[in-house]
Amino acid sequence: MPTDHLEVSASGQAAGSADLEDWVSLDVIEIGHCARVTEVDASEADIEQLMAMGVCVGRRIMLMQTGDPMILKVLGTRIGVSARLARNVKVQPCLGDMFGEG
Amino acid sequence: MTAAGKRSLPISTIQVSLPPGQKAPDAEEVCIALVGNPNAGKTTLFNALTGLRAKTANFPGTTIERRVGHTRLADQRVRLLDLPGLYSLASITPEERLAREVLLGQRSHQPQPQGIILLLDATTLERNLYLASQVLELGLPTVAALNMVDLAERSAIEIDLEKLEAELGCPVVPVVARSGRGLDILRQHLERMIDPAGSSLARASTEPFCDCSGCPYKARYDWAEEVGARCINGRTTAHGVKTDRIDAILTHRWVGVAAFLSVMFAVFALIFWVAQYPMEWIESGFGYMGSVVGRWVPPGDLRSLLVDGVIGGVGGVLVFLPQICILFFFLALLEDTGYLARAAFVMDRLMRRVGLPGRAFVPILSAHACAVPAIMSSRVIEDRRDRLVTILVLPLFSCSARIPVYAMITALLFPSRPVLAGMVFTGAYASGIVAALVMALVFKRSILPGESRPLVLELPSYKLPNLRTALLTSLDRARIFIKRAGTIILAVSILLWFLASFPRSEPPAAALALQAEAQELSAAGQLEGAEDLVRESRQLTAQSRLAQSFAGRAGRAIEPVLRPLGFDWQIGIGILSSFAAREVIVSTLAVVYGVGESATNEDPSPLYDSLRDAVRTDGTPVFTTATSVSLLIFYVLAMQCLSTQAVTRRETNSWKWPTFQLVYMTVLAYSVTFLVYQLLRAWSLG
């Protein structure tokens, strides 16, 4: 399903209102927050590699550093990612520590 | 173990098909492939199992590196094949496609391996299990090596090996590749794996995954997390507080850039300072070889060929070997610590603007030593467009072969003003960098459009580097470089020697007259004066010989083209003779403008004096400010390096790109030099 970028950033702003039910795009979550991947727009050619490294539906990720490129942590590994790619990943903020309980 | 060993794959049924004429590696030889994630310690394990005898080459028809080594298992010689580091076998990248084809036995020239060592990183097991699920599905006999168990223990990650073996359906051996812990047990399992009579051949117990709906990666990662949950007690992954702290500095927007520049400056300085000693040894070694050959071979063409052509030519290139070894040694160390990934991360932000990926900084750094290893190291860039742009602009960065040329011109321009001389040097380096960035942007807007590939790069945990791995990498590169010096560079040196020496011409009348005079003097007992005259006569002979040679004729033929740049036919010979290697122009100009070759080696000042005194036929000096500057700019920008061309040809697998590289750089050098010379002349500096 192709994602409209405008729509993504709009929902990103909505996340600012602390509504945890909202889906946001990966490039707008905050540092140190844990989030679960809910959708990945696979129409971007280079996203496959990101998915192969674990950024795919169902995984919990954490933003370590903002900016372009940004740093994510997924499955215990840090990954440097261009913001351009991160825009294609939709996440839902999740509560609690992503580490420790397996 | 549930299903392990029930459906074994008899080795005798594996078809090893090779095209006719292709020599089989060894019909009896068993081959085991090493598969694993990048940063899982694959190279370290490979080196630990095979030792010094590993060979690096390309997979036939590709530019993907293949490392092959041998080891002994149960008194049998076994080939160990190191496949590129992979995150998946999904055929996204060329490496993945190749690895998949090799494992399935679908590549010609490359028999299917009889077994697999699946390397898993214990500190990021869940992520590694993704690739594991794909590898196990292939159904080949597999032994899993669980690496870095020491780090996992320290991070309180407890992995239940028996449960993991049951989940994967293959033996799991905990190892520490760095220290060698667990390797004996790994070998025992490998011996059992390749034993044709053995019954412990493993195969995957995982069900084939349905990748048909939704996110194709979800099913496998769900499985990986479930397996992780069942087999890991305590924490699943290392927290990496230390790494986080270091990263806060090294990947910081501004501090990170400053740190990067400092690290690179340090590496640079080390390359130049440390390398100068072995470089001197190599130079004097070749000098000694030359004198030995000179003593044993009678004067004549053969001696000239051996001393000037072979020893001089190959020695002139091999002298850069220490720089190459040191460069790759430090790069391997930096990579091993995990810093190189951070450097690429920091640089990506800046270089993306001109269409270069962050990873291009490794080759760019190397290019300041020599473009040949730089182009070789551009393999770190996966994307073809990005890699091509990088390869095309790499020769514009000032390599160390330009240093003798810059030194000569600086001495001509500012003989005794070190500050100005330093500025000329800096200016030359800066011009190279600016030209490379501008050309990258031009290529992005023209023949190689598109953005550089977005960054997706694992930033592994920081580790202490492994000296052994770095040494082996550096040795490996040295081996490749020496091989090239012994083949292509040798051939080019011989060809150039021939062009500059033939056709033979008689010594000019003036030289003969000097000789006659010298004989008179020596008959009269004035030996010193006679020697001077003989030397002068030899010089005249050498000059006239060069002028009459093929190279000299060619120099005169291209003079009309070079005139607008302020060059005469003698400089033309210099440019032509240095087509294969830039630094040759210094020794060529020495010969053309009448200084002995020895002047360039020991004390260069006679060379600069005679160049400064050189006059045109109308009596005006040759090396005016305008001509000197334009010669400098020409050497900053022009291709003038056959070795680079050869390696571009090999790395791009076509003649198109080296040809294009030669043409664009020559056009660029010519037009910029033309503009600069004409401008300077207009300001009456010509």
PDB file of C-alpha atoms in Angstrom, chain A:
ATOM      1  CA  MET A   1       0.000   0.000   0.000  1.00  0.00           C
ATOM      2  CA  PRO A   2       1.642   3.213  -1.105  1.00  0.00           C
ATOM      3  CA  THR A   3       1.888   5.777   1.640  1.00  0.00           C
ATOM      4  CA  ASP A   4       1.169   9.417   1.134  1.00  0.00           C
ATOM      5  CA  HIS A   5       3.971  11.374   2.760  1.00  0.00           C
ATOM      6  CA  LEU A   6       1.703  14.280   3.603  1.00  0.00           C
ATOM      7  CA  GLU A   7      -0.577  11.980   5.465  1.00  0.00           C
ATOM      8  CA  VAL A   8       2.333  10.513   7.388  1.00  0.00           C
ATOM      9  CA  SER A   9       3.652  13.837   8.578  1.00  0.00           C
ATOM     10  CA  ALA A  10       0.157  14.906   9.495  1.00  0.00           C
ATOM     11  CA  SER A  11      -0.254  11.882  11.718  1.00  0.00           C
ATOM     12  CA  GLY A  12       3.204  12.593  13.069  1.00  0.00           C
ATOM     13  CA  GLN A  13       2.034  15.948  14.330  1.00  0.00           C
ATOM     14  CA  ALA A  14      -0.970  14.297  15.863  1.00  0.00           C
ATOM     15  CA  ALA A  15       1.373  12.155  17.937  1.00  0.00           C
ATOM     16  CA  GLY A  16       2.530  15.302  19.628  1.00  0.00           C
ATOM     17  CA  SER A  17      -0.842  15.342  21.367  1.00  0.00           C
ATOM     18  CA  ALA A  18       0.255  12.233  23.278  1.00  0.00           C
ATOM     19  CA  ASP A  19      -2.402  10.045  21.713  1.00  0.00           C
ATOM     20  CA  LEU A  20      -0.703   6.670  21.864  1.00  0.00           C
ATOM     21  CA  GLU A  21      -3.201   5.092  19.499  1.00  0.00           C
ATOM     22  CA  ASP A  22      -1.880   7.167  16.637  1.00  0.00           C
ATOM     23  CA  TRP A  23       0.467   5.728  14.081  1.00  0.00           C
ATOM     24  CA  VAL A  24       3.428   7.905  13.391  1.00  0.00           C
ATOM     25  CA  SER A  25       6.224   7.786  10.935  1.00  0.00           C
ATOM     26  CA  LEU A  26       9.573   6.726  12.289  1.00  0.00           C
ATOM     27  CA  ASP A  27      11.271  10.041  11.608  1.00  0.00           C
ATOM     28  CA  VAL A  28       9.070  11.909  14.066  1.00  0.00           C
ATOM     29  CA  ILE A  29       9.242   9.761  17.219  1.00  0.00           C
ATOM     30  CA  GLU A  30      11.301  11.010  20.108  1.00  0.00           C
ATOM     31  CA  ILE A  31      14.695   9.925  21.389  1.00  0.00           C
ATOM     32  CA  GLY A  32      14.742   7.030  23.812  1.00  0.00           C
ATOM     33  CA  HIS A  33      11.159   6.090  23.088  1.00  0.00           C
ATOM     34  CA  CYS A  34      10.218   2.566  22.201  1.00  0.00           C
ATOM     35  CA  ALA A  35       7.868   1.946  19.295  1.00  0.00           C
ATOM     36  CA  ARG A  36       6.442  -1.031  17.464  1.00  0.00           C
ATOM     37  CA  VAL A  37       6.558  -1.146  13.680  1.00  0.00           C
ATOM     38  CA  THR A  38       3.061  -1.345  12.260  1.00  0.00           C
ATOM     39  CA  GLU A  39       3.625  -0.809   8.587  1.00  0.00           C
ATOM     40  CA  VAL A  40       6.485  -0.499   6.137  1.00  0.00           C
ATOM     41  CA  ASP A  41       5.961   1.043   2.736  1.00  0.00           C
ATOM     42  CA  ALA A  42       7.938  -1.342   0.592  1.00  0.00           C
ATOM     43  CA  SER A  43       7.593   0.696  -2.602  1.00  0.00           C
ATOM     44  CA  GLU A  44      10.905   2.385  -1.874  1.00  0.00           C
ATOM     45  CA  ALA A  45      13.591   0.230  -3.457  1.00  0.00           C
ATOM     46  CA  ASP A  46      16.149   0.584  -0.692  1.00  0.00           C
ATOM     47  CA  ILE A  47      13.866  -0.277   2.175  1.00  0.00           C
ATOM     48  CA  GLU A  48      14.349  -4.026   1.758  1.00  0.00           C
ATOM     49  CA  GLN A  49      17.744  -3.866   3.375  1.00  0.00           C
ATOM     50  CA  LEU A  50      16.328  -2.052   6.375  1.00  0.00           C
ATOM     51  CA  MET A  51      13.645  -4.717   6.687  1.00  0.00           C
ATOM     52  CA  ALA A  52      16.201  -7.492   6.411  1.00  0.00           C
ATOM     53  CA  MET A  53      18.009  -5.927   9.352  1.00  0.00           C
ATOM     54  CA  GLY A  54      14.882  -6.201  11.474  1.00  0.00           C
ATOM     55  CA  VAL A  55      12.894  -3.024  10.860  1.00  0.00           C
ATOM     56  CA  CYS A  56       9.765  -4.878   9.754  1.00  0.00           C
ATOM     57  CA  VAL A  57       6.210  -5.230  10.971  1.00  0.00           C
ATOM     58  CA  GLY A  58       5.911  -6.395  14.562  1.00  0.00           C
ATOM     59  CA  ARG A  59       9.413  -5.457  15.735  1.00  0.00           C
ATOM     60  CA  ARG A  60      10.067  -3.068  18.578  1.00  0.00           C
ATOM     61  CA  ILE A  61      12.537  -0.318  17.807  1.00  0.00           C
ATOM     62  CA  MET A  62      14.011   2.573  19.703  1.00  0.00           C
ATOM     63  CA  LEU A  63      15.242   5.902  18.405  1.00  0.00           C
ATOM     64  CA  MET A  64      18.767   6.544  19.680  1.00  0.00           C
ATOM     65  CA  GLN A  65      19.609   9.745  17.814  1.00  0.00           C
ATOM     66  CA  THR A  66      17.559  12.083  15.644  1.00  0.00           C
ATOM     67  CA  GLY A  67      18.696  13.849  12.531  1.00  0.00           C
ATOM     68  CA  ASP A  68      19.472  12.730   9.038  1.00  0.00           C
ATOM     69  CA  PRO A  69      20.800  10.093   9.144  1.00  0.00           C
ATOM     70  CA  MET A  70      19.354   8.925  12.459  1.00  0.00           C
ATOM     71  CA  ILE A  71      20.268   5.999  14.704  1.00  0.00           C
ATOM     72  CA  LEU A  72      17.788   3.266  15.591  1.00  0.00           C
ATOM     73  CA  LYS A  73      18.124   0.284  17.818  1.00  0.00           C
ATOM     74  CA  VAL A  74      16.397  -2.888  16.775  1.00  0.00           C
ATOM     75  CA  LEU A  75      16.981  -6.401  18.123  1.00  0.00           C
ATOM     76  CA  GLY A  76      19.971  -5.108  20.054  1.00  0.00           C
ATOM     77  CA  THR A  77      21.708  -3.617  17.022  1.00  0.00           C
ATOM     78  CA  ARG A  78      22.252   0.043  16.221  1.00  0.00           C
ATOM     79  CA  ILE A  79      21.448   1.013  12.665  1.00  0.00           C
ATOM     80  CA  GLY A  80      22.215   4.304  10.952  1.00  0.00           C
ATOM     81  CA  VAL A  81      19.309   5.193   8.614  1.00  0.00           C
ATOM     82  CA  SER A  82      18.583   8.060   6.235  1.00  0.00           C
ATOM     83  CA  ALA A  83      15.524  10.062   7.196  1.00  0.00           C
ATOM     84  CA  ARG A  84      14.296   9.524   3.641  1.00  0.00           C
ATOM     85  CA  LEU A  85      13.967   5.799   4.349  1.00  0.00           C
ATOM     86  CA  ALA A  86      12.699   6.186   7.884  1.00  0.00           C
ATOM     87  CA  ARG A  87       9.754   8.150   6.544  1.00  0.00           C
ATOM     88  CA  ASN A  88       8.418   4.928   5.040  1.00  0.00           C
ATOM     89  CA  VAL A  89       8.215   3.146   8.369  1.00  0.00           C
ATOM     90  CA  LYS A  90       5.094   3.640  10.465  1.00  0.00           C
ATOM     91  CA  VAL A  91       5.239   2.868  14.134  1.00  0.00           C
ATOM     92  CA  GLN A  92       2.994   2.874  17.155  1.00  0.00           C
ATOM     93  CA  PRO A  93       4.541   4.108  20.401  1.00  0.00           C
ATOM     94  CA  CYS A  94       4.685   1.348  23.008  1.00  0.00           C
ATOM     95  CA  LEU A  95       5.082   1.576  26.737  1.00  0.00           C
ATOM     96  CA  GLY A  96       7.782  -0.036  28.799  1.00  0.00           C
ATOM     97  CA  ASP A  97      11.330  -1.104  28.302  1.00  0.00           C
ATOM     98  CA  MET A  98      12.094  -2.781  25.005  1.00  0.00           C
ATOM     99  CA  PHE A  99      14.904  -4.743  26.596  1.00  0.00           C
ATOM    100  CA  GLY A 100      14.993  -7.306  29.297  1.00  0.00           C
ATOM    101  CA  GLU A 101      11.861  -9.311  29.012  1.00  0.00           C
ATOM    102  CA  GLY A 102      12.648 -11.019  25.699  1.00  0.00           C
TER     103      GLY A 102
END
